């Protein structure tokens, strides 16, 4: 049986995470690996129910603490019901967002990065991906891609002001600088196929 691996894809809105997750999954399957495609918030029945609570409704539906707890609860269920069982049978799990999104989005206002990591220790015993691929793209290009797809509609969190999203991007970059063994920044500009090659290079050392 091959060794299971857990890879998360991170980045701002419209960077191309979902597109790349599908392409990476296809590339790994051609190598004979079982691949599970999943996402956060969501990825299990309970976590998908929490996703609906988190991403719909008014901007003030949840305060910062309640929001962070809901993300942590969804993640705990996602790991227990989807990620762990797949890892145990030797599958590769690709997740569209994971803990670093909570650190970048929820951990820089009322709550700190340490607060988010503490919630993750309580909810998920500190479980981390084998590798995190951070898609980087200038804000204007990313929001242009998202706008071309969605028009002006966005969810409860995606619709926040551009200085919030700028701070999110800076937090992600800091994780890549400070936790480079796990978090690899990948240039997400250019054709999708070219970006997929960059992602494959960034996990080459984990492949069987
Ligand atoms: N959140 C999430 C938190 O606050 N805390 C957390 O802990 C977690 C887990 C989730 C929201 O929740 C927040 C963050 C988010 O605000 P979501 O619906 O899952 O929201 O959406 P996002 O993760 O934000 O992702 P998006 O769907 O907006 O963007 P993607 O997945 O990065 O981009 P993708 O692949 O859909 O591409 C966008 C468009 O660009 C095109 C695609 O075809 C698509 O139309 N595209 C390209 N165009 C040109 N060249 C390329 N190389 C392209 N790649 C893709």
PDB file of C-alpha atoms and ligand atoms in Angstrom:
ATOM      1  CA  UNK A   1       0.000   0.000   0.000  1.00  0.00           C
ATOM      2  CA  UNK A   2       1.325   3.478  -0.867  1.00  0.00           C
ATOM      3  CA  UNK A   3       1.784   6.093   1.851  1.00  0.00           C
ATOM      4  CA  UNK A   4      -1.166   8.488   2.105  1.00  0.00           C
ATOM      5  CA  UNK A   5      -0.417  12.197   1.830  1.00  0.00           C
ATOM      6  CA  UNK A   6      -2.395  15.259   2.769  1.00  0.00           C
ATOM      7  CA  UNK A   7      -1.877  18.363   0.618  1.00  0.00           C
ATOM      8  CA  UNK A   8      -3.689  21.671   1.107  1.00  0.00           C
ATOM      9  CA  UNK A   9      -4.042  24.434  -1.474  1.00  0.00           C
ATOM     10  CA  UNK A  10      -4.244  27.960  -0.137  1.00  0.00           C
ATOM     11  CA  UNK A  11      -4.423  31.508  -1.427  1.00  0.00           C
ATOM     12  CA  UNK A  12      -6.766  34.442  -1.827  1.00  0.00           C
ATOM     13  CA  UNK A  13     -10.111  34.513  -3.622  1.00  0.00           C
ATOM     14  CA  UNK A  14      -9.842  33.744  -7.342  1.00  0.00           C
ATOM     15  CA  UNK A  15      -6.181  32.633  -7.267  1.00  0.00           C
ATOM     16  CA  UNK A  16      -7.119  29.398  -9.038  1.00  0.00           C
ATOM     17  CA  UNK A  17      -7.163  26.894  -6.162  1.00  0.00           C
ATOM     18  CA  UNK A  18     -10.202  24.918  -7.341  1.00  0.00           C
ATOM     19  CA  UNK A  19      -8.943  24.806 -10.941  1.00  0.00           C
ATOM     20  CA  UNK A  20      -5.521  23.616  -9.828  1.00  0.00           C
ATOM     21  CA  UNK A  21      -6.904  21.109  -7.358  1.00  0.00           C
ATOM     22  CA  UNK A  22      -8.785  19.361 -10.157  1.00  0.00           C
ATOM     23  CA  UNK A  23      -5.738  19.398 -12.461  1.00  0.00           C
ATOM     24  CA  UNK A  24      -3.389  18.150  -9.762  1.00  0.00           C
ATOM     25  CA  UNK A  25      -5.809  15.363  -8.846  1.00  0.00           C
ATOM     26  CA  UNK A  26      -5.938  14.250 -12.496  1.00  0.00           C
ATOM     27  CA  UNK A  27      -2.132  14.311 -12.762  1.00  0.00           C
ATOM     28  CA  UNK A  28      -1.740  12.220  -9.594  1.00  0.00           C
ATOM     29  CA  UNK A  29      -4.352   9.700 -10.768  1.00  0.00           C
ATOM     30  CA  UNK A  30      -2.369   9.090 -13.962  1.00  0.00           C
ATOM     31  CA  UNK A  31       0.435   7.957 -11.634  1.00  0.00           C
ATOM     32  CA  UNK A  32      -1.888   5.305 -10.198  1.00  0.00           C
ATOM     33  CA  UNK A  33      -2.631   7.065  -6.907  1.00  0.00           C
ATOM     34  CA  UNK A  34      -6.043   7.130  -5.236  1.00  0.00           C
ATOM     35  CA  UNK A  35      -6.898  10.825  -4.857  1.00  0.00           C
ATOM     36  CA  UNK A  36      -9.630  12.382  -2.707  1.00  0.00           C
ATOM     37  CA  UNK A  37     -10.653  15.942  -3.640  1.00  0.00           C
ATOM     38  CA  UNK A  38     -12.114  17.912  -0.785  1.00  0.00           C
ATOM     39  CA  UNK A  39     -12.581  21.472   0.447  1.00  0.00           C
ATOM     40  CA  UNK A  40     -12.966  23.747   3.444  1.00  0.00           C
ATOM     41  CA  UNK A  41     -15.132  24.872   4.941  1.00  0.00           C
ATOM     42  CA  UNK A  42     -16.811  21.548   4.187  1.00  0.00           C
ATOM     43  CA  UNK A  43     -15.637  18.137   3.052  1.00  0.00           C
ATOM     44  CA  UNK A  44     -17.894  16.050   5.325  1.00  0.00           C
ATOM     45  CA  UNK A  45     -21.641  16.089   5.917  1.00  0.00           C
ATOM     46  CA  UNK A  46     -21.396  18.038   9.176  1.00  0.00           C
ATOM     47  CA  UNK A  47     -18.761  20.441   7.886  1.00  0.00           C
ATOM     48  CA  UNK A  48     -20.806  21.176   4.747  1.00  0.00           C
ATOM     49  CA  UNK A  49     -23.731  22.123   7.004  1.00  0.00           C
ATOM     50  CA  UNK A  50     -21.420  24.472   8.913  1.00  0.00           C
ATOM     51  CA  UNK A  51     -20.172  25.884   5.567  1.00  0.00           C
ATOM     52  CA  UNK A  52     -23.683  27.064   4.765  1.00  0.00           C
ATOM     53  CA  UNK A  53     -23.883  28.788   8.148  1.00  0.00           C
ATOM     54  CA  UNK A  54     -20.512  30.484   7.642  1.00  0.00           C
ATOM     55  CA  UNK A  55     -20.748  31.695   4.057  1.00  0.00           C
ATOM     56  CA  UNK A  56     -24.346  32.910   3.852  1.00  0.00           C
ATOM     57  CA  UNK A  57     -26.201  35.648   5.656  1.00  0.00           C
ATOM     58  CA  UNK A  58     -25.264  39.164   6.650  1.00  0.00           C
ATOM     59  CA  UNK A  59     -21.742  40.399   7.359  1.00  0.00           C
ATOM     60  CA  UNK A  60     -22.477  40.525  11.114  1.00  0.00           C
ATOM     61  CA  UNK A  61     -24.156  37.109  11.333  1.00  0.00           C
ATOM     62  CA  UNK A  62     -21.246  35.806  13.466  1.00  0.00           C
ATOM     63  CA  UNK A  63     -18.803  37.699  15.621  1.00  0.00           C
ATOM     64  CA  UNK A  64     -15.070  36.970  15.164  1.00  0.00           C
ATOM     65  CA  UNK A  65     -14.908  34.400  17.974  1.00  0.00           C
ATOM     66  CA  UNK A  66     -18.014  32.477  16.919  1.00  0.00           C
ATOM     67  CA  UNK A  67     -16.766  32.462  13.314  1.00  0.00           C
ATOM     68  CA  UNK A  68     -13.353  31.047  14.305  1.00  0.00           C
ATOM     69  CA  UNK A  69     -14.997  28.361  16.461  1.00  0.00           C
ATOM     70  CA  UNK A  70     -17.300  27.325  13.625  1.00  0.00           C
ATOM     71  CA  UNK A  71     -14.358  26.964  11.219  1.00  0.00           C
ATOM     72  CA  UNK A  72     -12.484  24.912  13.840  1.00  0.00           C
ATOM     73  CA  UNK A  73     -15.524  22.682  14.459  1.00  0.00           C
ATOM     74  CA  UNK A  74     -16.016  22.110  10.729  1.00  0.00           C
ATOM     75  CA  UNK A  75     -12.317  21.214  10.380  1.00  0.00           C
ATOM     76  CA  UNK A  76     -12.445  18.719  13.266  1.00  0.00           C
ATOM     77  CA  UNK A  77     -15.343  16.888  11.576  1.00  0.00           C
ATOM     78  CA  UNK A  78     -13.679  17.056   8.132  1.00  0.00           C
ATOM     79  CA  UNK A  79     -10.494  15.457   9.477  1.00  0.00           C
ATOM     80  CA  UNK A  80     -12.278  12.729  11.421  1.00  0.00           C
ATOM     81  CA  UNK A  81     -14.830  11.748   8.769  1.00  0.00           C
ATOM     82  CA  UNK A  82     -12.947  12.323   5.497  1.00  0.00           C
ATOM     83  CA  UNK A  83      -9.230  13.024   5.779  1.00  0.00           C
ATOM     84  CA  UNK A  84      -8.062  10.478   8.371  1.00  0.00           C
ATOM     85  CA  UNK A  85      -9.910   7.492   6.870  1.00  0.00           C
ATOM     86  CA  UNK A  86      -8.537   8.301   3.392  1.00  0.00           C
ATOM     87  CA  UNK A  87      -4.989   8.723   4.723  1.00  0.00           C
ATOM     88  CA  UNK A  88      -5.270   5.416   6.574  1.00  0.00           C
ATOM     89  CA  UNK A  89      -6.050   3.564   3.347  1.00  0.00           C
ATOM     90  CA  UNK A  90      -3.084   5.178   1.559  1.00  0.00           C
ATOM     91  CA  UNK A  91      -4.922   7.822  -0.494  1.00  0.00           C
ATOM     92  CA  UNK A  92      -3.713  11.301  -1.391  1.00  0.00           C
ATOM     93  CA  UNK A  93      -6.064  13.985  -0.102  1.00  0.00           C
ATOM     94  CA  UNK A  94      -6.123  17.375  -1.804  1.00  0.00           C
ATOM     95  CA  UNK A  95      -7.979  20.036   0.146  1.00  0.00           C
ATOM     96  CA  UNK A  96      -9.091  23.385  -1.248  1.00  0.00           C
ATOM     97  CA  UNK A  97      -8.126  25.453   1.846  1.00  0.00           C
ATOM     98  CA  UNK A  98      -7.353  24.214   5.380  1.00  0.00           C
ATOM     99  CA  UNK A  99      -5.961  25.597   8.659  1.00  0.00           C
ATOM    100  CA  UNK A 100      -3.840  28.343   7.074  1.00  0.00           C
ATOM    101  CA  UNK A 101      -7.026  29.984   5.785  1.00  0.00           C
ATOM    102  CA  UNK A 102      -8.276  30.279   9.372  1.00  0.00           C
ATOM    103  CA  UNK A 103      -4.908  31.692  10.424  1.00  0.00           C
ATOM    104  CA  UNK A 104      -4.948  34.235   7.568  1.00  0.00           C
ATOM    105  CA  UNK A 105      -8.667  35.198   7.669  1.00  0.00           C
ATOM    106  CA  UNK A 106      -9.628  34.793  11.348  1.00  0.00           C
ATOM    107  CA  UNK A 107      -6.245  35.187  13.065  1.00  0.00           C
ATOM    108  CA  UNK A 108      -5.390  38.780  12.470  1.00  0.00           C
ATOM    109  CA  UNK A 109      -8.112  40.897  14.062  1.00  0.00           C
ATOM    110  CA  UNK A 110      -9.651  40.280  17.441  1.00  0.00           C
ATOM    111  CA  UNK A 111      -7.955  36.860  17.529  1.00  0.00           C
ATOM    112  CA  UNK A 112      -4.249  36.133  17.077  1.00  0.00           C
ATOM    113  CA  UNK A 113      -2.433  33.393  15.186  1.00  0.00           C
ATOM    114  CA  UNK A 114      -1.771  31.700  18.550  1.00  0.00           C
ATOM    115  CA  UNK A 115      -5.519  31.730  19.292  1.00  0.00           C
ATOM    116  CA  UNK A 116      -6.277  29.983  15.987  1.00  0.00           C
ATOM    117  CA  UNK A 117      -3.516  27.420  16.579  1.00  0.00           C
ATOM    118  CA  UNK A 118      -4.925  26.791  20.076  1.00  0.00           C
ATOM    119  CA  UNK A 119      -8.393  26.128  18.603  1.00  0.00           C
ATOM    120  CA  UNK A 120      -6.767  23.747  16.114  1.00  0.00           C
ATOM    121  CA  UNK A 121      -4.985  21.900  18.932  1.00  0.00           C
ATOM    122  CA  UNK A 122      -8.283  21.466  20.773  1.00  0.00           C
ATOM    123  CA  UNK A 123     -10.396  20.599  17.718  1.00  0.00           C
ATOM    124  CA  UNK A 124      -7.936  18.600  15.623  1.00  0.00           C
ATOM    125  CA  UNK A 125      -4.938  17.744  17.827  1.00  0.00           C
ATOM    126  CA  UNK A 126      -2.807  20.122  15.758  1.00  0.00           C
ATOM    127  CA  UNK A 127      -3.018  17.941  12.636  1.00  0.00           C
ATOM    128  CA  UNK A 128      -1.132  19.535   9.684  1.00  0.00           C
ATOM    129  CA  UNK A 129      -0.805  18.853   5.951  1.00  0.00           C
ATOM    130  CA  UNK A 130       2.322  17.155   4.580  1.00  0.00           C
ATOM    131  CA  UNK A 131       2.601  20.088   2.190  1.00  0.00           C
ATOM    132  CA  UNK A 132       0.709  23.336   1.659  1.00  0.00           C
ATOM    133  CA  UNK A 133       0.754  24.901  -1.789  1.00  0.00           C
ATOM    134  CA  UNK A 134       0.146  28.637  -1.577  1.00  0.00           C
ATOM    135  CA  UNK A 135      -1.041  30.083  -4.912  1.00  0.00           C
ATOM    136  CA  UNK A 136       0.153  33.657  -5.233  1.00  0.00           C
ATOM    137  CA  UNK A 137      -1.316  36.131  -7.688  1.00  0.00           C
ATOM    138  CA  UNK A 138      -1.464  39.937  -7.654  1.00  0.00           C
ATOM    139  CA  UNK A 139      -4.757  41.009  -6.031  1.00  0.00           C
ATOM    140  CA  UNK A 140      -5.984  42.767  -9.181  1.00  0.00           C
ATOM    141  CA  UNK A 141      -5.454  39.697 -11.363  1.00  0.00           C
ATOM    142  CA  UNK A 142      -7.103  37.384  -8.810  1.00  0.00           C
ATOM    143  CA  UNK A 143     -10.140  39.619  -8.339  1.00  0.00           C
ATOM    144  CA  UNK A 144     -10.373  39.965 -12.143  1.00  0.00           C
ATOM    145  CA  UNK A 145     -10.541  36.165 -12.443  1.00  0.00           C
ATOM    146  CA  UNK A 146     -13.169  35.953  -9.665  1.00  0.00           C
ATOM    147  CA  UNK A 147     -15.208  38.781 -11.225  1.00  0.00           C
ATOM    148  CA  UNK A 148     -15.107  37.143 -14.667  1.00  0.00           C
ATOM    149  CA  UNK A 149     -16.599  34.043 -13.058  1.00  0.00           C
ATOM    150  CA  UNK A 150     -19.036  35.498 -10.473  1.00  0.00           C
ATOM    151  CA  UNK A 151     -19.765  39.053 -11.596  1.00  0.00           C
ATOM    152  CA  UNK A 152     -20.190  41.220  -8.497  1.00  0.00           C
ATOM    153  CA  UNK A 153     -21.642  38.491  -6.265  1.00  0.00           C
ATOM    154  CA  UNK A 154     -19.515  37.137  -3.417  1.00  0.00           C
ATOM    155  CA  UNK A 155     -20.016  35.244  -0.154  1.00  0.00           C
ATOM    156  CA  UNK A 156     -20.032  36.618   3.413  1.00  0.00           C
ATOM    157  CA  UNK A 157     -16.252  36.522   3.750  1.00  0.00           C
ATOM    158  CA  UNK A 158     -15.125  36.997   0.141  1.00  0.00           C
ATOM    159  CA  UNK A 159     -17.101  40.258   0.008  1.00  0.00           C
ATOM    160  CA  UNK A 160     -14.970  41.986   2.672  1.00  0.00           C
ATOM    161  CA  UNK A 161     -12.986  45.150   1.880  1.00  0.00           C
ATOM    162  CA  UNK A 162      -9.798  44.990  -0.177  1.00  0.00           C
ATOM    163  CA  UNK A 163      -7.548  45.987   2.782  1.00  0.00           C
ATOM    164  CA  UNK A 164      -8.809  42.874   4.593  1.00  0.00           C
ATOM    165  CA  UNK A 165      -7.831  40.719   1.593  1.00  0.00           C
ATOM    166  CA  UNK A 166      -4.466  42.486   1.394  1.00  0.00           C
ATOM    167  CA  UNK A 167      -3.800  41.554   5.042  1.00  0.00           C
ATOM    168  CA  UNK A 168      -4.843  37.963   4.279  1.00  0.00           C
ATOM    169  CA  UNK A 169      -2.298  37.833   1.419  1.00  0.00           C
ATOM    170  CA  UNK A 170       0.428  39.196   3.706  1.00  0.00           C
ATOM    171  CA  UNK A 171      -0.355  36.599   6.373  1.00  0.00           C
ATOM    172  CA  UNK A 172      -0.126  33.785   3.802  1.00  0.00           C
ATOM    173  CA  UNK A 173       3.251  35.118   2.589  1.00  0.00           C
ATOM    174  CA  UNK A 174       4.518  35.154   6.160  1.00  0.00           C
ATOM    175  CA  UNK A 175       3.576  31.492   6.621  1.00  0.00           C
ATOM    176  CA  UNK A 176       5.555  30.613   3.464  1.00  0.00           C
ATOM    177  CA  UNK A 177       8.575  32.566   4.729  1.00  0.00           C
ATOM    178  CA  UNK A 178       8.483  31.184   8.264  1.00  0.00           C
ATOM    179  CA  UNK A 179       7.277  27.617   7.633  1.00  0.00           C
ATOM    180  CA  UNK A 180       8.996  26.905   4.326  1.00  0.00           C
ATOM    181  CA  UNK A 181       9.350  23.154   4.916  1.00  0.00           C
ATOM    182  CA  UNK A 182       5.582  22.788   4.742  1.00  0.00           C
ATOM    183  CA  UNK A 183       4.283  25.918   2.963  1.00  0.00           C
ATOM    184  CA  UNK A 184       5.537  26.528  -0.597  1.00  0.00           C
ATOM    185  CA  UNK A 185       4.583  29.718  -2.442  1.00  0.00           C
ATOM    186  CA  UNK A 186       3.739  29.003  -6.093  1.00  0.00           C
ATOM    187  CA  UNK A 187       3.382  31.665  -8.779  1.00  0.00           C
ATOM    188  CA  UNK A 188      -0.237  31.237  -9.983  1.00  0.00           C
ATOM    189  CA  UNK A 189       0.063  33.567 -12.992  1.00  0.00           C
ATOM    190  CA  UNK A 190       0.048  32.345 -16.575  1.00  0.00           C
ATOM    191  CA  UNK A 191      -1.797  29.455 -18.196  1.00  0.00           C
ATOM    192  CA  UNK A 192      -3.420  26.914 -15.874  1.00  0.00           C
ATOM    193  CA  UNK A 193      -1.332  24.044 -17.347  1.00  0.00           C
ATOM    194  CA  UNK A 194       1.897  25.896 -16.538  1.00  0.00           C
ATOM    195  CA  UNK A 195       0.778  26.480 -12.950  1.00  0.00           C
ATOM    196  CA  UNK A 196      -0.005  22.752 -12.570  1.00  0.00           C
ATOM    197  CA  UNK A 197       3.577  21.899 -13.573  1.00  0.00           C
ATOM    198  CA  UNK A 198       4.856  24.252 -10.845  1.00  0.00           C
ATOM    199  CA  UNK A 199       2.612  22.555  -8.279  1.00  0.00           C
ATOM    200  CA  UNK A 200       3.816  19.090  -9.286  1.00  0.00           C
ATOM    201  CA  UNK A 201       7.428  20.232  -8.883  1.00  0.00           C
ATOM    202  CA  UNK A 202       6.602  21.438  -5.369  1.00  0.00           C
ATOM    203  CA  UNK A 203       5.415  17.965  -4.279  1.00  0.00           C
ATOM    204  CA  UNK A 204       7.930  15.928  -6.304  1.00  0.00           C
ATOM    205  CA  UNK A 205       9.802  14.830  -3.155  1.00  0.00           C
ATOM    206  CA  UNK A 206       6.596  13.331  -1.676  1.00  0.00           C
ATOM    207  CA  UNK A 207       5.665  11.249  -4.724  1.00  0.00           C
ATOM    208  CA  UNK A 208       6.230   7.484  -4.595  1.00  0.00           C
TER     209      UNK A 208
HETATM  210  N1  LIG B   1     -12.437  30.909   4.768  1.00  0.00           N
HETATM  211  C1  LIG B   1     -12.211  29.606   4.507  1.00  0.00           C
HETATM  212  C2  LIG B   1     -12.091  31.491   6.004  1.00  0.00           C
HETATM  213  O1  LIG B   1     -12.340  32.687   6.245  1.00  0.00           O
HETATM  214  N2  LIG B   1     -11.476  30.700   6.939  1.00  0.00           N
HETATM  215  C3  LIG B   1     -11.224  29.363   6.734  1.00  0.00           C
HETATM  216  O2  LIG B   1     -10.680  28.665   7.631  1.00  0.00           O
HETATM  217  C4  LIG B   1     -11.611  28.796   5.461  1.00  0.00           C
HETATM  218  C5  LIG B   1     -11.342  27.351   5.205  1.00  0.00           C
HETATM  219  C6  LIG B   1     -14.451  30.091   1.086  1.00  0.00           C
HETATM  220  C7  LIG B   1     -14.407  31.375   1.891  1.00  0.00           C
HETATM  221  O3  LIG B   1     -14.215  31.041   3.258  1.00  0.00           O
HETATM  222  C8  LIG B   1     -13.113  31.746   3.768  1.00  0.00           C
HETATM  223  C9  LIG B   1     -12.250  32.078   2.579  1.00  0.00           C
HETATM  224  C10 LIG B   1     -13.260  32.283   1.501  1.00  0.00           C
HETATM  225  O4  LIG B   1     -13.689  33.648   1.547  1.00  0.00           O
HETATM  226  P1  LIG B   1     -14.952  29.432  -1.382  1.00  0.00           P
HETATM  227  O5  LIG B   1     -16.304  29.497  -1.959  1.00  0.00           O
HETATM  228  O6  LIG B   1     -14.483  28.066  -1.006  1.00  0.00           O
HETATM  229  O7  LIG B   1     -14.866  30.410  -0.159  1.00  0.00           O
HETATM  230  O8  LIG B   1     -14.040  30.121  -2.428  1.00  0.00           O
HETATM  231  P2  LIG B   1     -12.518  30.447  -2.441  1.00  0.00           P
HETATM  232  O9  LIG B   1     -11.766  29.427  -1.663  1.00  0.00           O
HETATM  233  O10 LIG B   1     -12.301  31.862  -2.063  1.00  0.00           O
HETATM  234  O11 LIG B   1     -12.079  30.253  -3.911  1.00  0.00           O
HETATM  235  P3  LIG B   1     -12.649  30.840  -5.225  1.00  0.00           P
HETATM  236  O12 LIG B   1     -13.659  29.865  -5.734  1.00  0.00           O
HETATM  237  O13 LIG B   1     -13.080  32.262  -5.113  1.00  0.00           O
HETATM  238  O14 LIG B   1     -11.358  30.877  -6.105  1.00  0.00           O
HETATM  239  P4  LIG B   1     -10.292  29.782  -6.492  1.00  0.00           P
HETATM  240  O15 LIG B   1     -10.750  28.416  -6.180  1.00  0.00           O
HETATM  241  O16 LIG B   1      -8.978  30.207  -5.956  1.00  0.00           O
HETATM  242  O17 LIG B   1     -10.238  29.995  -8.062  1.00  0.00           O
HETATM  243  P5  LIG B   1     -10.868  29.152  -9.262  1.00  0.00           P
HETATM  244  O18 LIG B   1     -10.042  27.980  -9.548  1.00  0.00           O
HETATM  245  O19 LIG B   1     -12.304  28.948  -9.037  1.00  0.00           O
HETATM  246  O20 LIG B   1     -10.609  30.194 -10.422  1.00  0.00           O
HETATM  247  C11 LIG B   1     -11.288  31.447 -10.487  1.00  0.00           C
HETATM  248  C12 LIG B   1     -11.589  31.770 -11.959  1.00  0.00           C
HETATM  249  O21 LIG B   1     -10.354  31.961 -12.641  1.00  0.00           O
HETATM  250  C13 LIG B   1     -10.230  31.047 -13.732  1.00  0.00           C
HETATM  251  C14 LIG B   1     -11.183  29.902 -13.435  1.00  0.00           C
HETATM  252  O22 LIG B   1     -11.626  29.287 -14.618  1.00  0.00           O
HETATM  253  C15 LIG B   1     -12.315  30.631 -12.701  1.00  0.00           C
HETATM  254  O23 LIG B   1     -13.211  31.190 -13.613  1.00  0.00           O
HETATM  255  N3  LIG B   1      -8.821  30.612 -13.738  1.00  0.00           N
HETATM  256  C16 LIG B   1      -7.907  31.099 -14.573  1.00  0.00           C
HETATM  257  N4  LIG B   1      -7.958  32.033 -15.537  1.00  0.00           N
HETATM  258  C17 LIG B   1      -6.814  32.296 -16.202  1.00  0.00           C
HETATM  259  N5  LIG B   1      -5.624  31.663 -15.958  1.00  0.00           N
HETATM  260  C18 LIG B   1      -5.514  30.725 -15.011  1.00  0.00           C
HETATM  261  N6  LIG B   1      -4.335  30.131 -14.763  1.00  0.00           N
HETATM  262  C19 LIG B   1      -6.684  30.413 -14.261  1.00  0.00           C
HETATM  263  N7  LIG B   1      -6.934  29.561 -13.236  1.00  0.00           N
HETATM  264  C20 LIG B   1      -8.228  29.699 -12.921  1.00  0.00           C
END
